[in-house]
Amino acid sequence: MKKKVLIIENDQDIRHIIEFLLQEHGLDTLSIPEPENLSEIIPFAPDVILLDEFINSRPGHRLCKQIKHVAGLKNVPVIILSTANDIEIIAAECEANDHISKPFDINDIVGKVVRMINHSPIAY
């Protein structure tokens, strides 16, 4: 069974690029600009969630905190994507499992997602 990655990113071009990259590596993806309700993403059963810090109606770190407290999602690793200078602090405060700075390196994003799916430690 293919591993699944949920991509929450408000920039459509970035969303499509990430989706393409991950699909090229054999992953199943669902990409959305922002969920209206977390219950709508539970049926997708993602193995990893890529979450932009700057989404439309609320900061990604707030959504990350909500994800970490919802049954059916709380054990799913979350990787925060951001251009923010303090992304490490943001990721730690919202209990994200990792972070990726934008602009991102293609190999970095694919590598971190694959390692997270395989539960391997991520080297910096």
PDB file of C-alpha atoms in Angstrom:
ATOM      1  CA  MET A   1       0.000   0.000   0.000  1.00  0.00           C
ATOM      2  CA  LYS A   2       1.311   3.430  -0.952  1.00  0.00           C
ATOM      3  CA  LYS A   3       2.264   5.812   1.807  1.00  0.00           C
ATOM      4  CA  LYS A   4       0.197   9.010   1.918  1.00  0.00           C
ATOM      5  CA  VAL A   5       1.248  12.621   2.320  1.00  0.00           C
ATOM      6  CA  LEU A   6      -1.188  15.450   2.992  1.00  0.00           C
ATOM      7  CA  ILE A   7       0.055  18.807   1.696  1.00  0.00           C
ATOM      8  CA  ILE A   8      -1.540  21.915   3.215  1.00  0.00           C
ATOM      9  CA  GLU A   9      -0.148  24.890   1.302  1.00  0.00           C
ATOM     10  CA  ASN A  10      -1.983  28.013   0.160  1.00  0.00           C
ATOM     11  CA  ASP A  11       0.312  28.686  -2.816  1.00  0.00           C
ATOM     12  CA  GLN A  12      -1.089  26.558  -5.632  1.00  0.00           C
ATOM     13  CA  ASP A  13       2.190  26.444  -7.586  1.00  0.00           C
ATOM     14  CA  ILE A  14       4.186  25.245  -4.575  1.00  0.00           C
ATOM     15  CA  ARG A  15       1.452  22.739  -3.738  1.00  0.00           C
ATOM     16  CA  HIS A  16       1.587  21.276  -7.247  1.00  0.00           C
ATOM     17  CA  ILE A  17       5.391  21.129  -7.295  1.00  0.00           C
ATOM     18  CA  ILE A  18       5.547  19.292  -3.969  1.00  0.00           C
ATOM     19  CA  GLU A  19       2.743  16.979  -5.039  1.00  0.00           C
ATOM     20  CA  PHE A  20       4.553  16.141  -8.299  1.00  0.00           C
ATOM     21  CA  LEU A  21       7.873  15.501  -6.519  1.00  0.00           C
ATOM     22  CA  LEU A  22       6.335  13.186  -3.962  1.00  0.00           C
ATOM     23  CA  GLN A  23       4.254  11.295  -6.525  1.00  0.00           C
ATOM     24  CA  GLU A  24       7.424  10.771  -8.586  1.00  0.00           C
ATOM     25  CA  HIS A  25       8.836   8.992  -5.524  1.00  0.00           C
ATOM     26  CA  GLY A  26       5.853   6.646  -5.317  1.00  0.00           C
ATOM     27  CA  LEU A  27       3.854   8.464  -2.648  1.00  0.00           C
ATOM     28  CA  ASP A  28       0.119   9.097  -2.729  1.00  0.00           C
ATOM     29  CA  THR A  29      -0.735  12.749  -2.095  1.00  0.00           C
ATOM     30  CA  LEU A  30      -3.651  14.975  -1.265  1.00  0.00           C
ATOM     31  CA  SER A  31      -3.015  18.694  -1.548  1.00  0.00           C
ATOM     32  CA  ILE A  32      -5.322  21.399  -0.263  1.00  0.00           C
ATOM     33  CA  PRO A  33      -4.963  25.116   0.465  1.00  0.00           C
ATOM     34  CA  GLU A  34      -6.471  24.749   3.944  1.00  0.00           C
ATOM     35  CA  PRO A  35      -8.923  22.328   5.537  1.00  0.00           C
ATOM     36  CA  GLU A  36     -12.221  23.825   6.635  1.00  0.00           C
ATOM     37  CA  ASN A  37     -12.444  21.183   9.323  1.00  0.00           C
ATOM     38  CA  LEU A  38      -9.865  18.625  10.430  1.00  0.00           C
ATOM     39  CA  SER A  39     -12.452  15.877  10.238  1.00  0.00           C
ATOM     40  CA  GLU A  40     -12.348  16.171   6.436  1.00  0.00           C
ATOM     41  CA  ILE A  41      -8.708  15.020   6.292  1.00  0.00           C
ATOM     42  CA  ILE A  42      -8.988  12.072   8.688  1.00  0.00           C
ATOM     43  CA  PRO A  43     -10.413   9.696   6.026  1.00  0.00           C
ATOM     44  CA  PHE A  44      -7.316  10.273   3.843  1.00  0.00           C
ATOM     45  CA  ALA A  45      -5.261   8.760   6.703  1.00  0.00           C
ATOM     46  CA  PRO A  46      -1.983  10.530   5.909  1.00  0.00           C
ATOM     47  CA  ASP A  47       1.342   9.068   7.000  1.00  0.00           C
ATOM     48  CA  VAL A  48       2.882  12.565   7.031  1.00  0.00           C
ATOM     49  CA  ILE A  49       1.454  16.090   6.878  1.00  0.00           C
ATOM     50  CA  LEU A  50       3.370  18.916   5.183  1.00  0.00           C
ATOM     51  CA  LEU A  51       1.958  22.146   6.588  1.00  0.00           C
ATOM     52  CA  ASP A  52       2.698  25.686   5.433  1.00  0.00           C
ATOM     53  CA  GLU A  53       3.111  28.189   8.265  1.00  0.00           C
ATOM     54  CA  PHE A  54       1.386  30.945   6.300  1.00  0.00           C
ATOM     55  CA  ILE A  55      -2.011  29.641   5.213  1.00  0.00           C
ATOM     56  CA  ASN A  56      -5.118  31.706   4.622  1.00  0.00           C
ATOM     57  CA  SER A  57      -7.265  32.104   7.726  1.00  0.00           C
ATOM     58  CA  ARG A  58      -4.919  30.965  10.528  1.00  0.00           C
ATOM     59  CA  PRO A  59      -1.222  30.397  11.108  1.00  0.00           C
ATOM     60  CA  GLY A  60      -0.036  26.879  10.341  1.00  0.00           C
ATOM     61  CA  HIS A  61       1.354  26.457  13.852  1.00  0.00           C
ATOM     62  CA  ARG A  62      -2.148  26.846  15.286  1.00  0.00           C
ATOM     63  CA  LEU A  63      -3.438  24.217  12.883  1.00  0.00           C
ATOM     64  CA  CYS A  64      -0.472  22.006  13.845  1.00  0.00           C
ATOM     65  CA  LYS A  65      -1.439  22.254  17.520  1.00  0.00           C
ATOM     66  CA  GLN A  66      -4.998  21.266  16.633  1.00  0.00           C
ATOM     67  CA  ILE A  67      -3.779  18.313  14.543  1.00  0.00           C
ATOM     68  CA  LYS A  68      -1.693  17.079  17.487  1.00  0.00           C
ATOM     69  CA  HIS A  69      -4.840  16.915  19.647  1.00  0.00           C
ATOM     70  CA  VAL A  70      -7.305  15.273  17.250  1.00  0.00           C
ATOM     71  CA  ALA A  71      -7.935  11.547  17.458  1.00  0.00           C
ATOM     72  CA  GLY A  72      -7.049  10.001  14.127  1.00  0.00           C
ATOM     73  CA  LEU A  73      -4.360  12.622  13.422  1.00  0.00           C
ATOM     74  CA  LYS A  74      -2.419  13.203  16.641  1.00  0.00           C
ATOM     75  CA  ASN A  75       0.166  10.507  15.861  1.00  0.00           C
ATOM     76  CA  VAL A  76       0.746  11.674  12.280  1.00  0.00           C
ATOM     77  CA  PRO A  77       4.110  13.425  11.891  1.00  0.00           C
ATOM     78  CA  VAL A  78       3.846  17.077  10.849  1.00  0.00           C
ATOM     79  CA  ILE A  79       6.541  18.939   8.927  1.00  0.00           C
ATOM     80  CA  ILE A  80       6.146  22.741   8.926  1.00  0.00           C
ATOM     81  CA  LEU A  81       7.168  24.651   5.771  1.00  0.00           C
ATOM     82  CA  SER A  82       7.979  28.329   6.130  1.00  0.00           C
ATOM     83  CA  THR A  83       9.961  31.359   5.080  1.00  0.00           C
ATOM     84  CA  ALA A  84       9.981  32.548   8.711  1.00  0.00           C
ATOM     85  CA  ASN A  85      13.434  33.121  10.229  1.00  0.00           C
ATOM     86  CA  ASP A  86      12.379  31.476  13.494  1.00  0.00           C
ATOM     87  CA  ILE A  87      10.906  28.332  11.942  1.00  0.00           C
ATOM     88  CA  GLU A  88      12.820  26.078  14.357  1.00  0.00           C
ATOM     89  CA  ILE A  89      11.137  27.782  17.325  1.00  0.00           C
ATOM     90  CA  ILE A  90       7.713  27.759  15.650  1.00  0.00           C
ATOM     91  CA  ALA A  91       8.039  24.048  14.879  1.00  0.00           C
ATOM     92  CA  ALA A  92       9.074  23.204  18.435  1.00  0.00           C
ATOM     93  CA  GLU A  93       6.286  25.254  20.013  1.00  0.00           C
ATOM     94  CA  CYS A  94       3.548  23.601  17.963  1.00  0.00           C
ATOM     95  CA  GLU A  95       4.954  20.089  18.461  1.00  0.00           C
ATOM     96  CA  ALA A  96       5.787  19.656  14.773  1.00  0.00           C
ATOM     97  CA  ASN A  97       8.078  16.726  14.100  1.00  0.00           C
ATOM     98  CA  ASP A  98      10.327  18.694  11.762  1.00  0.00           C
ATOM     99  CA  HIS A  99      10.550  21.808   9.619  1.00  0.00           C
ATOM    100  CA  ILE A 100      11.706  22.820   6.154  1.00  0.00           C
ATOM    101  CA  SER A 101      12.729  26.352   5.265  1.00  0.00           C
ATOM    102  CA  LYS A 102      11.502  27.930   2.056  1.00  0.00           C
ATOM    103  CA  PRO A 103      12.807  28.141  -0.519  1.00  0.00           C
ATOM    104  CA  PHE A 104      13.387  24.433  -0.125  1.00  0.00           C
ATOM    105  CA  ASP A 105      15.773  22.059  -1.809  1.00  0.00           C
ATOM    106  CA  ILE A 106      13.925  19.358  -3.774  1.00  0.00           C
ATOM    107  CA  ASN A 107      16.074  16.571  -2.343  1.00  0.00           C
ATOM    108  CA  ASP A 108      15.633  17.940   1.173  1.00  0.00           C
ATOM    109  CA  ILE A 109      11.840  17.908   1.070  1.00  0.00           C
ATOM    110  CA  VAL A 110      11.605  14.440  -0.480  1.00  0.00           C
ATOM    111  CA  GLY A 111      14.305  13.082   1.844  1.00  0.00           C
ATOM    112  CA  LYS A 112      12.670  14.411   5.004  1.00  0.00           C
ATOM    113  CA  VAL A 113       9.241  13.100   4.016  1.00  0.00           C
ATOM    114  CA  VAL A 114      10.608   9.650   3.164  1.00  0.00           C
ATOM    115  CA  ARG A 115      12.666   9.475   6.381  1.00  0.00           C
ATOM    116  CA  MET A 116       9.655  10.580   8.416  1.00  0.00           C
ATOM    117  CA  ILE A 117       7.524   7.878   6.805  1.00  0.00           C
ATOM    118  CA  ASN A 118      10.221   5.306   7.497  1.00  0.00           C
ATOM    119  CA  HIS A 119      10.577   6.602  11.084  1.00  0.00           C
ATOM    120  CA  SER A 120      14.254   7.242  10.569  1.00  0.00           C
ATOM    121  CA  PRO A 121      15.995   9.975  12.509  1.00  0.00           C
ATOM    122  CA  ILE A 122      16.612  13.099  10.485  1.00  0.00           C
ATOM    123  CA  ALA A 123      20.194  14.323  10.354  1.00  0.00           C
ATOM    124  CA  TYR A 124      20.957  18.022  10.180  1.00  0.00           C
TER     125      TYR A 124
END
